[in-house]
mmCIF file of C-alpha atoms in Angstrom:
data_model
loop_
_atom_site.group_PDB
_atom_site.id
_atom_site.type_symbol
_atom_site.label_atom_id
_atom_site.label_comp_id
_atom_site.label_asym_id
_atom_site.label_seq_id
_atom_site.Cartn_x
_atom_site.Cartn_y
_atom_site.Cartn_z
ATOM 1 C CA UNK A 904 57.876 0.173 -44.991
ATOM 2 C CA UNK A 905 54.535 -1.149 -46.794
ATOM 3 C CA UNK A 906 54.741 -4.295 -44.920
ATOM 4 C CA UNK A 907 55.250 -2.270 -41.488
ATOM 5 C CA UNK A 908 51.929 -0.205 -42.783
ATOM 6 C CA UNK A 909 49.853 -3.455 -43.108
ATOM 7 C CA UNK A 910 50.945 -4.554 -40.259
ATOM 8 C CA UNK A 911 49.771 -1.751 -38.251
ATOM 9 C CA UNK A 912 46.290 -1.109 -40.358
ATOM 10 C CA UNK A 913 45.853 -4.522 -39.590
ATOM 11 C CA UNK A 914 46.304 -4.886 -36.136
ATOM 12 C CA UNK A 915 44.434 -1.484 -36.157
ATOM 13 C CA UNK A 916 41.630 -3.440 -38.127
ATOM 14 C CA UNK A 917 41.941 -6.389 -35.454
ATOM 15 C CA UNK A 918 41.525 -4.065 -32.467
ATOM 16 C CA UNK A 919 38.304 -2.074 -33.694
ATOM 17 C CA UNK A 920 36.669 -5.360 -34.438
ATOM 18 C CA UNK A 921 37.652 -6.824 -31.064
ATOM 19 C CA UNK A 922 35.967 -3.306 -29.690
ATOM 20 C CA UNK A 923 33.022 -3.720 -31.937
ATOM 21 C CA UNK A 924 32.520 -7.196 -30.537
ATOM 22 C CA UNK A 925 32.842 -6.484 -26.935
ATOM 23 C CA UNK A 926 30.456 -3.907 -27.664
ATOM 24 C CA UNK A 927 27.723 -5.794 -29.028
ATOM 25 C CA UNK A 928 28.746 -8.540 -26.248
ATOM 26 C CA UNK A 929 27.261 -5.471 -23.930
ATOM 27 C CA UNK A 930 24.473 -4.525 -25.883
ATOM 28 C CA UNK A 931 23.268 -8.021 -26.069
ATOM 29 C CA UNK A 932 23.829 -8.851 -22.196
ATOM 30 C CA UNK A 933 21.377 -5.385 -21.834
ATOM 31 C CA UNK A 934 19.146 -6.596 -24.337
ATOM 32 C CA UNK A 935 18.524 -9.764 -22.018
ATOM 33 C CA UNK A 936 17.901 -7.480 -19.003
ATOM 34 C CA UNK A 937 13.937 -8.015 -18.274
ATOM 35 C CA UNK A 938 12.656 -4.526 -19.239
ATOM 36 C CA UNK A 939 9.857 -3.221 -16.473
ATOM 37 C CA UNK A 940 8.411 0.275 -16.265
ATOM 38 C CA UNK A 941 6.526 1.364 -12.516
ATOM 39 C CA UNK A 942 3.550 3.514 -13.401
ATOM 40 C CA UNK A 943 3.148 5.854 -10.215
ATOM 41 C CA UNK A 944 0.342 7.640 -9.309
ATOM 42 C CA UNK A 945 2.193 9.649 -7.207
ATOM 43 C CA UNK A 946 4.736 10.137 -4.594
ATOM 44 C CA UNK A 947 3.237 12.525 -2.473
ATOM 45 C CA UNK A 948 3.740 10.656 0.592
ATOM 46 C CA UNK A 949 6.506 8.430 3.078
ATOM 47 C CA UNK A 950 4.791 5.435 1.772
ATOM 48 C CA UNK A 951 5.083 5.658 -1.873
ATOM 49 C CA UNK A 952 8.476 7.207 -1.642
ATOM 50 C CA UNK A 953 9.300 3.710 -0.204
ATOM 51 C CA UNK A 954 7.215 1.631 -2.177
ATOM 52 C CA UNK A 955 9.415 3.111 -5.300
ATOM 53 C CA UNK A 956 12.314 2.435 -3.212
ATOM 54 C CA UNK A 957 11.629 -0.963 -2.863
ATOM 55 C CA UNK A 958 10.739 -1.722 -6.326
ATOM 56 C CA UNK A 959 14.146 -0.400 -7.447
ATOM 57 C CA UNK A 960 15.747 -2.974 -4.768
ATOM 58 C CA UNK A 961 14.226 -6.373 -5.664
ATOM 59 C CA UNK A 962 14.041 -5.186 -9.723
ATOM 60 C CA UNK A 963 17.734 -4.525 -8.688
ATOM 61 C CA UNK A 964 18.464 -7.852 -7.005
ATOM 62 C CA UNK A 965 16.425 -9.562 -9.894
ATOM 63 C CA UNK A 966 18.920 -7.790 -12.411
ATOM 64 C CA UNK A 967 15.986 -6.624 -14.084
ATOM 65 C CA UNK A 968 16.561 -3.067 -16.085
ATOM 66 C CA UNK A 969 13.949 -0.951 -14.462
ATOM 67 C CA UNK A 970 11.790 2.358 -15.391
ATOM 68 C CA UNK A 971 9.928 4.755 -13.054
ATOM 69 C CA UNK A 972 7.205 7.193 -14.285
ATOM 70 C CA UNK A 973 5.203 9.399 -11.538
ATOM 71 C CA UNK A 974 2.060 10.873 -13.179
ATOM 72 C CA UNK A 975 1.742 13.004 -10.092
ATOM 73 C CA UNK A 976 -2.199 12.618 -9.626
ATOM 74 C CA UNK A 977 -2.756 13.115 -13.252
ATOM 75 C CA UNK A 978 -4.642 10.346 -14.718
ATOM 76 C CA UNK A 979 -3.990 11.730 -18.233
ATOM 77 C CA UNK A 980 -0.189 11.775 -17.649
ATOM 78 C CA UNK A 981 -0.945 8.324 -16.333
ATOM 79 C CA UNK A 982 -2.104 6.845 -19.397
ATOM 80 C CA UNK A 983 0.688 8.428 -21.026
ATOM 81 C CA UNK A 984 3.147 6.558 -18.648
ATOM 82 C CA UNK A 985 1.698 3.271 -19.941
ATOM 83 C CA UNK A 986 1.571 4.505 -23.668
ATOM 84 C CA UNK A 987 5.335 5.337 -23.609
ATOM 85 C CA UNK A 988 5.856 1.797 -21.720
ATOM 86 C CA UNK A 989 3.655 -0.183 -24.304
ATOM 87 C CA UNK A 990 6.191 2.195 -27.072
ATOM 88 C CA UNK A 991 9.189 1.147 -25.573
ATOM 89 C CA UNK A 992 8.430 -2.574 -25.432
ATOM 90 C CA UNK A 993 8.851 -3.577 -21.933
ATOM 91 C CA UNK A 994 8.221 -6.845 -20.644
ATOM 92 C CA UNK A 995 6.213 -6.314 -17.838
ATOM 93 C CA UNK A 996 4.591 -3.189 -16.363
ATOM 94 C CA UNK A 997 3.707 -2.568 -12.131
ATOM 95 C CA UNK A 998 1.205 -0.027 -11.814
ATOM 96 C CA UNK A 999 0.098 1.588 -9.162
ATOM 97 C CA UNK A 1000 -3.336 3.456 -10.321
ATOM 98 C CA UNK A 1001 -5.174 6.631 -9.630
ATOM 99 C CA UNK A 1002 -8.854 5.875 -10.163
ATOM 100 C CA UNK A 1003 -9.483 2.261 -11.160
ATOM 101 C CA UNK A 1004 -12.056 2.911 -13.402
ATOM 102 C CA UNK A 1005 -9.526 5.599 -15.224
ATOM 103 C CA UNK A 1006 -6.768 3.546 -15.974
ATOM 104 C CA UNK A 1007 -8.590 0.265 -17.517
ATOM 105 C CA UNK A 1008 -8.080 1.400 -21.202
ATOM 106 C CA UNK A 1009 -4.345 1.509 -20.941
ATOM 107 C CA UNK A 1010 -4.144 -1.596 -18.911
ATOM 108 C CA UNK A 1011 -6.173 -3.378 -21.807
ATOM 109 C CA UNK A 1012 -3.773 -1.754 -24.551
ATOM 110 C CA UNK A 1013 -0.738 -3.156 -22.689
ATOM 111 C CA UNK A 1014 -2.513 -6.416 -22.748
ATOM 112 C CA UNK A 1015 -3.091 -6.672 -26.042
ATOM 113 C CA UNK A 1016 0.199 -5.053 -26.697
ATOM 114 C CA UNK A 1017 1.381 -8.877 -25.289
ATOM 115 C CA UNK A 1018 2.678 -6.896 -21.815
ATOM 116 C CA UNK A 1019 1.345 -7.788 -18.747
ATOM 117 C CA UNK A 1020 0.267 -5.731 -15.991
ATOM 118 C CA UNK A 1021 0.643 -5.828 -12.397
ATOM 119 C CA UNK A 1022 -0.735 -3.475 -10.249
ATOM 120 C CA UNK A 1023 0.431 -2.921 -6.958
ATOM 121 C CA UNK A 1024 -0.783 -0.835 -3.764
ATOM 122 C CA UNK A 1025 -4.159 0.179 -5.498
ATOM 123 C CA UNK A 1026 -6.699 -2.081 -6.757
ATOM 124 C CA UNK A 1027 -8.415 -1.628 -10.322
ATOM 125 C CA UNK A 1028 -11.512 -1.968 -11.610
ATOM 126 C CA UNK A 1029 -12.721 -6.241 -12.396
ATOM 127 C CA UNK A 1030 -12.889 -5.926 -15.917
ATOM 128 C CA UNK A 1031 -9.367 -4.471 -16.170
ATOM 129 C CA UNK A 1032 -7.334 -6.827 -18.149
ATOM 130 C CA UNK A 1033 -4.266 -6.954 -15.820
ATOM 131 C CA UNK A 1034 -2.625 -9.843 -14.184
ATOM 132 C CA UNK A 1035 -3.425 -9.566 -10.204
ATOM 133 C CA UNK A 1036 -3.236 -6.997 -7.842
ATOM 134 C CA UNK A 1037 -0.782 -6.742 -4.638
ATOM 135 C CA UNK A 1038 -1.566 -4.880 -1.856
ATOM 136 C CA UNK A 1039 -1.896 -6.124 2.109
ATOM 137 C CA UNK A 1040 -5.123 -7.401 3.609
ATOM 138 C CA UNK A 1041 -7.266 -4.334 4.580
ATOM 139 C CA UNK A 1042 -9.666 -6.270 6.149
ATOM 140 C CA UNK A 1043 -7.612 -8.483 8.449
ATOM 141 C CA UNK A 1044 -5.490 -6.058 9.235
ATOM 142 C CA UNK A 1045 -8.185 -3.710 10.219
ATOM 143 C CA UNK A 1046 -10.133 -7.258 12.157
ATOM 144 C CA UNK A 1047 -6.922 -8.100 13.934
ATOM 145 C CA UNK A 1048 -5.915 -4.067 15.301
ATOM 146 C CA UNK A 1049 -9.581 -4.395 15.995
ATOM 147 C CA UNK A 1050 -8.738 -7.614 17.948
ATOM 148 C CA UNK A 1051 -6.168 -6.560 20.210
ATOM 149 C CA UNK A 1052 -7.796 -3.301 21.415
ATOM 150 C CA UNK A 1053 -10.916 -5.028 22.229
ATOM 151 C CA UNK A 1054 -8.676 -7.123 24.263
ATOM 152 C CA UNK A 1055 -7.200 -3.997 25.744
ATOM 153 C CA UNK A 1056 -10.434 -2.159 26.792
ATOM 154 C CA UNK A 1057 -12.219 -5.559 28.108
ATOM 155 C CA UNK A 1058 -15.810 -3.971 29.138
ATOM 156 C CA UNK A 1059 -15.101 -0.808 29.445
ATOM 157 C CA UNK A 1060 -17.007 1.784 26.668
ATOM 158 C CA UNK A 1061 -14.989 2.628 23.530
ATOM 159 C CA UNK A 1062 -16.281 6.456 22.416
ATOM 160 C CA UNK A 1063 -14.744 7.119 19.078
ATOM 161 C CA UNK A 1064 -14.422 9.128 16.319
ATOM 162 C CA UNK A 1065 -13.010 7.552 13.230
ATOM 163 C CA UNK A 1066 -10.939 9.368 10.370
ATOM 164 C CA UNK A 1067 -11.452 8.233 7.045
ATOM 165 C CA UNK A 1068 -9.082 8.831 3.644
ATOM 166 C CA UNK A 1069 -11.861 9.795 1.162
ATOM 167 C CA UNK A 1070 -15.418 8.553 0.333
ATOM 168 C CA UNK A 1071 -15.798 5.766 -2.219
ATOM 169 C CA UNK A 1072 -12.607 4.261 -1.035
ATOM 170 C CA UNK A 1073 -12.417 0.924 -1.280
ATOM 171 C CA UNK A 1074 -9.161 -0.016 1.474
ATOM 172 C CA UNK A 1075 -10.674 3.304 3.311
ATOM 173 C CA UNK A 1076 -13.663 0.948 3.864
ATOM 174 C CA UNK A 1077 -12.229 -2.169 4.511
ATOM 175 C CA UNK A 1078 -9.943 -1.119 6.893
ATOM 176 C CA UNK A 1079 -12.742 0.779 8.950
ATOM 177 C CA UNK A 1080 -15.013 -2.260 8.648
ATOM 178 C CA UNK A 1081 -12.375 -4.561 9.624
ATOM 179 C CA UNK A 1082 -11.547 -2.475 12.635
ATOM 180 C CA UNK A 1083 -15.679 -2.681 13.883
ATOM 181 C CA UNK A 1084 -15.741 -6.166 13.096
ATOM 182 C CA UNK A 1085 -12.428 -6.953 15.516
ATOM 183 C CA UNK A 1086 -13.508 -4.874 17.921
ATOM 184 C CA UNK A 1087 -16.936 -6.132 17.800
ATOM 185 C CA UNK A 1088 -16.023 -9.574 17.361
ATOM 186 C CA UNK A 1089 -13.986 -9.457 20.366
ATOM 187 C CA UNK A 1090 -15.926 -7.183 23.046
ATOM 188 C CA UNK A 1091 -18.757 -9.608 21.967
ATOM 189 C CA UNK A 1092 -17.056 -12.904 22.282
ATOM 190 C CA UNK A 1093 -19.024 -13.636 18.960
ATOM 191 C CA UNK A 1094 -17.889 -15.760 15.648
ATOM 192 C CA UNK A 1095 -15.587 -13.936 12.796
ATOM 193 C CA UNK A 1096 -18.734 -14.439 10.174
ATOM 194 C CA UNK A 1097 -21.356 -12.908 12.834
ATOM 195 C CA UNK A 1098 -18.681 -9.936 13.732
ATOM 196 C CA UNK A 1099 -18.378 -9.071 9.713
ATOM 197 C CA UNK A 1100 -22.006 -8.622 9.321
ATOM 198 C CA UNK A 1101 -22.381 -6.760 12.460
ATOM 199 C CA UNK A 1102 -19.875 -4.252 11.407
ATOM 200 C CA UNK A 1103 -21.746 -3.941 7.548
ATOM 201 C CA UNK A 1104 -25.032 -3.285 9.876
ATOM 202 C CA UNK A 1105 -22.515 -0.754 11.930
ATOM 203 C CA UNK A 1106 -20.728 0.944 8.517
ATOM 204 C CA UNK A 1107 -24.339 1.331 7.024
ATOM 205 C CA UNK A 1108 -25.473 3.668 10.314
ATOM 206 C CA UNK A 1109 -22.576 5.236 10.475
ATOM 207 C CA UNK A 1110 -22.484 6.291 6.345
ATOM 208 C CA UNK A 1111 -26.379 7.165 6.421
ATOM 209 C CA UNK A 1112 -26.730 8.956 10.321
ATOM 210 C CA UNK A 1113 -22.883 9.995 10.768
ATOM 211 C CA UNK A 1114 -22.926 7.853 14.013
ATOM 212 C CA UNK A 1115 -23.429 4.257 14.916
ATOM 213 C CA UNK A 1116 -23.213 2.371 17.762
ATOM 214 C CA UNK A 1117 -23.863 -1.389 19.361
ATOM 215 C CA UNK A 1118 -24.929 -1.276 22.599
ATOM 216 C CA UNK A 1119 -24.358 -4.678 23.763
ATOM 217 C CA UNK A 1120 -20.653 -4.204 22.843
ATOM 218 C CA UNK A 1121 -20.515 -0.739 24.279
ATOM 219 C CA UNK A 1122 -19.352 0.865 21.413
ATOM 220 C CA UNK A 1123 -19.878 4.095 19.538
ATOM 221 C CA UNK A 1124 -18.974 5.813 17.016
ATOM 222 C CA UNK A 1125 -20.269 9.496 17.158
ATOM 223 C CA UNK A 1126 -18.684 11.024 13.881
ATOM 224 C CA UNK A 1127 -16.556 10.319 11.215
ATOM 225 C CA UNK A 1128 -14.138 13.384 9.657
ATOM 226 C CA UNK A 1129 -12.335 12.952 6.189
ATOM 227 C CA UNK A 1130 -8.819 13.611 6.715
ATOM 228 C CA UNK A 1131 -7.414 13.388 2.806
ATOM 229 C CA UNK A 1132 -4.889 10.696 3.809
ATOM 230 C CA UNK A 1133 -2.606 13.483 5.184
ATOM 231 C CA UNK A 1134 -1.637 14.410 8.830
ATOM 232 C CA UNK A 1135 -2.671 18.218 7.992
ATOM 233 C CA UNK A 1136 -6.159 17.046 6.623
ATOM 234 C CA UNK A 1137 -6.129 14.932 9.545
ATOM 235 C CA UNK A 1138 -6.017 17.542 11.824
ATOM 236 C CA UNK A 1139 -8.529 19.623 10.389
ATOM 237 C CA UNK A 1140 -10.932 16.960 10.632
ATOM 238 C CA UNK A 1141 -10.499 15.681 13.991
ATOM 239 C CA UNK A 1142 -10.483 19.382 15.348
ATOM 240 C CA UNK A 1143 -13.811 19.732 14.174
ATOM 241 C CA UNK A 1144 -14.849 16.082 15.847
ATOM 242 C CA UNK A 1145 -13.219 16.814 18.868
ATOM 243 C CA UNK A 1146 -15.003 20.275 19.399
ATOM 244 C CA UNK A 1147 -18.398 18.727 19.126
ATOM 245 C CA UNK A 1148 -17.598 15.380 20.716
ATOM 246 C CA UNK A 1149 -16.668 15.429 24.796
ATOM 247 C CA UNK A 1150 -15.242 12.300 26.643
ATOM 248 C CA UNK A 1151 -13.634 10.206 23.549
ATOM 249 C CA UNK A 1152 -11.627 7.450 24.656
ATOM 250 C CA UNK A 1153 -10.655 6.578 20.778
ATOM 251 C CA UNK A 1154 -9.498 8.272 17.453
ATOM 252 C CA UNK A 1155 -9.952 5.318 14.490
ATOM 253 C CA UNK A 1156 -8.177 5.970 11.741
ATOM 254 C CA UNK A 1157 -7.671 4.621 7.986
ATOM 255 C CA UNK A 1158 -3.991 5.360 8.066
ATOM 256 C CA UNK A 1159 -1.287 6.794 10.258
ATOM 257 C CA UNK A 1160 -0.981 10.013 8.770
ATOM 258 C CA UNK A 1161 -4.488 11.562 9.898
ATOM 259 C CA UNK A 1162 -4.270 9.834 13.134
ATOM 260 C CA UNK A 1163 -0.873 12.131 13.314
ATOM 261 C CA UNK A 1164 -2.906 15.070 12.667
ATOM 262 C CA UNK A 1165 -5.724 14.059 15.252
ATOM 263 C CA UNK A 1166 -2.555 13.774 18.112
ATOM 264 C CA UNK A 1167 -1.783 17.553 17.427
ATOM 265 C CA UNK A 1168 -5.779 18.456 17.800
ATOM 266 C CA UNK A 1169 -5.878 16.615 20.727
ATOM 267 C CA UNK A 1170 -2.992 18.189 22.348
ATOM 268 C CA UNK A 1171 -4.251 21.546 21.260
ATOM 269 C CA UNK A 1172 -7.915 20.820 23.003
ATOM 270 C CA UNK A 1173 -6.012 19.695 26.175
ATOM 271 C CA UNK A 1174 -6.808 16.147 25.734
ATOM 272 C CA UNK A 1175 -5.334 13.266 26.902
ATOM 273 C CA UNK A 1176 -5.245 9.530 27.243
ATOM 274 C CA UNK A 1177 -7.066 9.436 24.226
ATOM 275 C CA UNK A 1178 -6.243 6.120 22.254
ATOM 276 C CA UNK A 1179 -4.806 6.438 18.617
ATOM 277 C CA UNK A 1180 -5.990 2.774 16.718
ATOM 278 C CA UNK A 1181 -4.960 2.601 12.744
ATOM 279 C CA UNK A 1182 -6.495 -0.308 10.790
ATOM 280 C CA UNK A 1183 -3.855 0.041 8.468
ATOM 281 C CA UNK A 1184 -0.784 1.966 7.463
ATOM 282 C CA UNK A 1185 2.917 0.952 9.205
ATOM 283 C CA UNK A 1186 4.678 4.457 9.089
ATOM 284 C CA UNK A 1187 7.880 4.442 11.352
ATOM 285 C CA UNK A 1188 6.759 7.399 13.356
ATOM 286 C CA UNK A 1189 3.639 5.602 14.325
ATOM 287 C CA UNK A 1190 5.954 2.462 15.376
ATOM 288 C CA UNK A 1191 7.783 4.780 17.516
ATOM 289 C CA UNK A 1192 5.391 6.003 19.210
ATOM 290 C CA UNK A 1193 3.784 2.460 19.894
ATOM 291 C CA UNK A 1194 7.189 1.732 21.715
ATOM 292 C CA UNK A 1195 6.808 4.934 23.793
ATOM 293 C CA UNK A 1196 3.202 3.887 24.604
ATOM 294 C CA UNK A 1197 1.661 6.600 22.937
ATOM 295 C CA UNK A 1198 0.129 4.893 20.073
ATOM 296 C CA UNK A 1199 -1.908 1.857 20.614
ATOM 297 C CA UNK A 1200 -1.485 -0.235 17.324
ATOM 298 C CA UNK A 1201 -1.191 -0.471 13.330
ATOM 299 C CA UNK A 1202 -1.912 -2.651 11.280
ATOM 300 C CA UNK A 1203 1.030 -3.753 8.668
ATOM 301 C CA UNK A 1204 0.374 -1.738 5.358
ATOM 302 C CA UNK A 1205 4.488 -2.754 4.354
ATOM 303 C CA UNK A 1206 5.399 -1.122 1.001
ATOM 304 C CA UNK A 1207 8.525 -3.272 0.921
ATOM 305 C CA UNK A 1208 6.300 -6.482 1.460
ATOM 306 C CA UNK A 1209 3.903 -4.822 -1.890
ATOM 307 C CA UNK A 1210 6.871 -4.571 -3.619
ATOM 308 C CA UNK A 1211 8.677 -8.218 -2.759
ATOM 309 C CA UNK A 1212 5.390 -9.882 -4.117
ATOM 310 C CA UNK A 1213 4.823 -8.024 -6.964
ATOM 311 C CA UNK A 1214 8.472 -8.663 -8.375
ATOM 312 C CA UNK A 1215 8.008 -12.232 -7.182
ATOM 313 C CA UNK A 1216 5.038 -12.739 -9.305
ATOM 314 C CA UNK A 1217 6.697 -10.681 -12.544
ATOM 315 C CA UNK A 1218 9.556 -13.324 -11.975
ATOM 316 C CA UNK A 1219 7.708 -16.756 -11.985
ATOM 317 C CA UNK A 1220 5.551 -15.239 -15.113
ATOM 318 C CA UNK A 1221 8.967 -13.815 -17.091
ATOM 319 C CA UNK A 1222 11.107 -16.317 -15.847
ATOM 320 C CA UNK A 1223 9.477 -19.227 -14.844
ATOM 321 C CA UNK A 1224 6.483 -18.925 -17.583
ATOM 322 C CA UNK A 1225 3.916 -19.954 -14.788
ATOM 323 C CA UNK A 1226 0.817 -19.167 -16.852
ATOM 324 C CA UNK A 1227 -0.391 -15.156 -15.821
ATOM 325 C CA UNK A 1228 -4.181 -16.580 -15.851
ATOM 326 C CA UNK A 1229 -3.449 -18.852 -12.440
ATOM 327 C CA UNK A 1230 -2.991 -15.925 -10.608
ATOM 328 C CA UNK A 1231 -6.103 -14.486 -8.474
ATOM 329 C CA UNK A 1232 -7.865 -11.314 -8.989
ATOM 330 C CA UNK A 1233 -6.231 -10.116 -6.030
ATOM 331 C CA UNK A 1234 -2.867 -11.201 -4.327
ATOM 332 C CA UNK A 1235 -2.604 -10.126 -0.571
ATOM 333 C CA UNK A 1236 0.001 -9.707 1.903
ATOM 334 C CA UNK A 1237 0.236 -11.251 5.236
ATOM 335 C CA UNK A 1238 -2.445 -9.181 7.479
ATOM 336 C CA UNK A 1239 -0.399 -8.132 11.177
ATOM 337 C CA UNK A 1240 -1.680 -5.866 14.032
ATOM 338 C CA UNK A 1241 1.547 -4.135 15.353
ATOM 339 C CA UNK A 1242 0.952 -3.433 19.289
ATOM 340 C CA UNK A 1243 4.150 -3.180 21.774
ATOM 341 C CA UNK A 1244 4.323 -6.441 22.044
ATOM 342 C CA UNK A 1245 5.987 -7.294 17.848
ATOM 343 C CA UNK A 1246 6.608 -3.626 16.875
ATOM 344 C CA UNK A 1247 10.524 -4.214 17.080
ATOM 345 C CA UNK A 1248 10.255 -7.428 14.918
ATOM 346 C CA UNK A 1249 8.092 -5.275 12.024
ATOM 347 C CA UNK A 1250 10.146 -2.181 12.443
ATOM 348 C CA UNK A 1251 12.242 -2.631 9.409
ATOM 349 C CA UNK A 1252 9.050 -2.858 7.441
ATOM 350 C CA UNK A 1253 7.691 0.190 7.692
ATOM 351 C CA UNK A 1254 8.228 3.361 5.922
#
């Protein structure tokens, strides 16, 4: 009977340590994972919905254990996002910041923390210690939408009114300036270099007078409206533009979402065959409508493309140890203008 009682508080013994094993066989296969937090500033909108989307699939396909914290517009929650990151000793953090000036403490105290940072989306500040930044090319894709619909109007007059996100922004800017500069550059029939400092000359009139124009292109624009980013906003501030501004053939806009909002005013003031040209942004809707012809062009603002590189860089740094000092300031995406012509071959990058 004693020997059947050993046997079984044996094999008992035998089975707990073969549990105990497989156990710590599991916790050290997690403790591998590459540990990555995503510091949101918000999600507030289609895009950044997606852009956290498609973080989680490439961290996913990477195998890589993965964190999300939205700080909902709040840069003090936002610092606290990176604190409880730098606490929980992750390997890498993506950021995608509020203010840039805001956020360079914590960015600096992950750094010396040993944890890189990557932000993504939205640029910070120079003397931030992070790694690089990741967004798409504002200014090319602005320049090349810019491109095509100079193409489109030939000589004929472009009478705009241009939407803008909010003042002090820098892609707000550069994707306005790149859309003068293409338009510009090609109404003109003039070098890229000459068409950039045109449109500085034409983004200085327009930010001190609230108009500008260049004659010898034929084009105007006689107000700008600050639309918030959001369709609603967007509305508002076209309304207002529209009212005061008779024969437009053109609504510019920084994103989609305004130019959404200027449609609706539009419609409500009885207007029509007014053109709808975003420097930047890549929301579905918008590519639909550029199919039905009602929407001339985007440019490609992809938050899966945002996402891709930024994962791609965390892997060569994590996993390749490329050195995180090679890598420039900023890291862009490729710049496209989406017209009716590519829409369906950029349609799965959108948002």
């Amino acid at each position: 009977m004693k020997k059947k009682r050993f046997a079984f508080v044996c094999a008992l013994l035998a089975m707990c340590l073969l549990v105990a094993a497989c156990g710590n066989a599991d916790d050290a296969s997690q403790g591998d994972k590459v540990k990555v937090g995503l510091a949101m500033k918000t999600q507030d909108s289609p895009y950044f919905v997606t852009l956290v989307e498609a973080v989680k699939k490439y961290a996913k396909e990477a195998n890589w254990d993965l964190t999300v914290l939205d700080a909902n517009g709040d840069v003090t929650k936002e610092a606290a996002n990176i604190e409880a990151f730098i606490a929980q000793g992750k390997d890498l953090i993506l950021l995608d910041a509020i203010e840039p000036d805001a956020v360079v403490p914590s960015i600096d105290k992950a750094a010396e923390a040993g944890i890189g940072v990557i932000n993504i989306d939205s640029g910070v500040s120079e003397e931030a210690n992070n790694i690089t930044t990741v967004y798409s090319d504002n200014r090319q894709n602005g320049r090349l939408v810019g491109l095509k619909y100079a193409e489109k109007m030939g000589d004929k007059e472009i009478k705009a009114i241009v939407l803008s996100g909010a003042k002090g922004n820098v892609a707000g800017y550069e994707r306005r300036t790149g859309l003068f500069a293409g338009i510009i550059e090609g109404k003109l029939d003039v070098s890229e270099k000459k068409a950039w400092k045109l449109a500085e000359k034409f983004e200085k009139e327009l930010s001190s007078k609230g108009k500008a124009s260049n004659s010898e292109a034929k084009f105007s624009v006689v107000g700008q409206g600050w639309g918030a980013w959001t369709e609603e906003e967007g509305m508002k501030a076209a309304e207002d533009l529209i009212t005061a501004n008779s024969g437009l053939t053109t609504v510019l806009g920084e994103n989609d979402q305004m130019l959404f909002g200027a449609m609706t005013a539009l419609k409500n003031a009885g207007q029509k065959d007014v053109d709808m040209v975003a420097g930047a942004d890549g929301a579905k809707k918008a590519f639909d409508l550029i199919k039905e012809g009602n929407y001339f062009a985007t440019g490609l603002n992809s938050p899966y493309l945002v996402a891709e590189k930024g994962i791609e860089i965390g892997k060569e740094i994590l996993e390749e140890d490329k050195d995180p000092e090679s890598y420039p300031k900023v890291s862009l995406t490729k710049p496209v203008a989406i017209t009716k012509e590519n829409v369906d071959k950029y349609y799965e990058k959108g948002f």
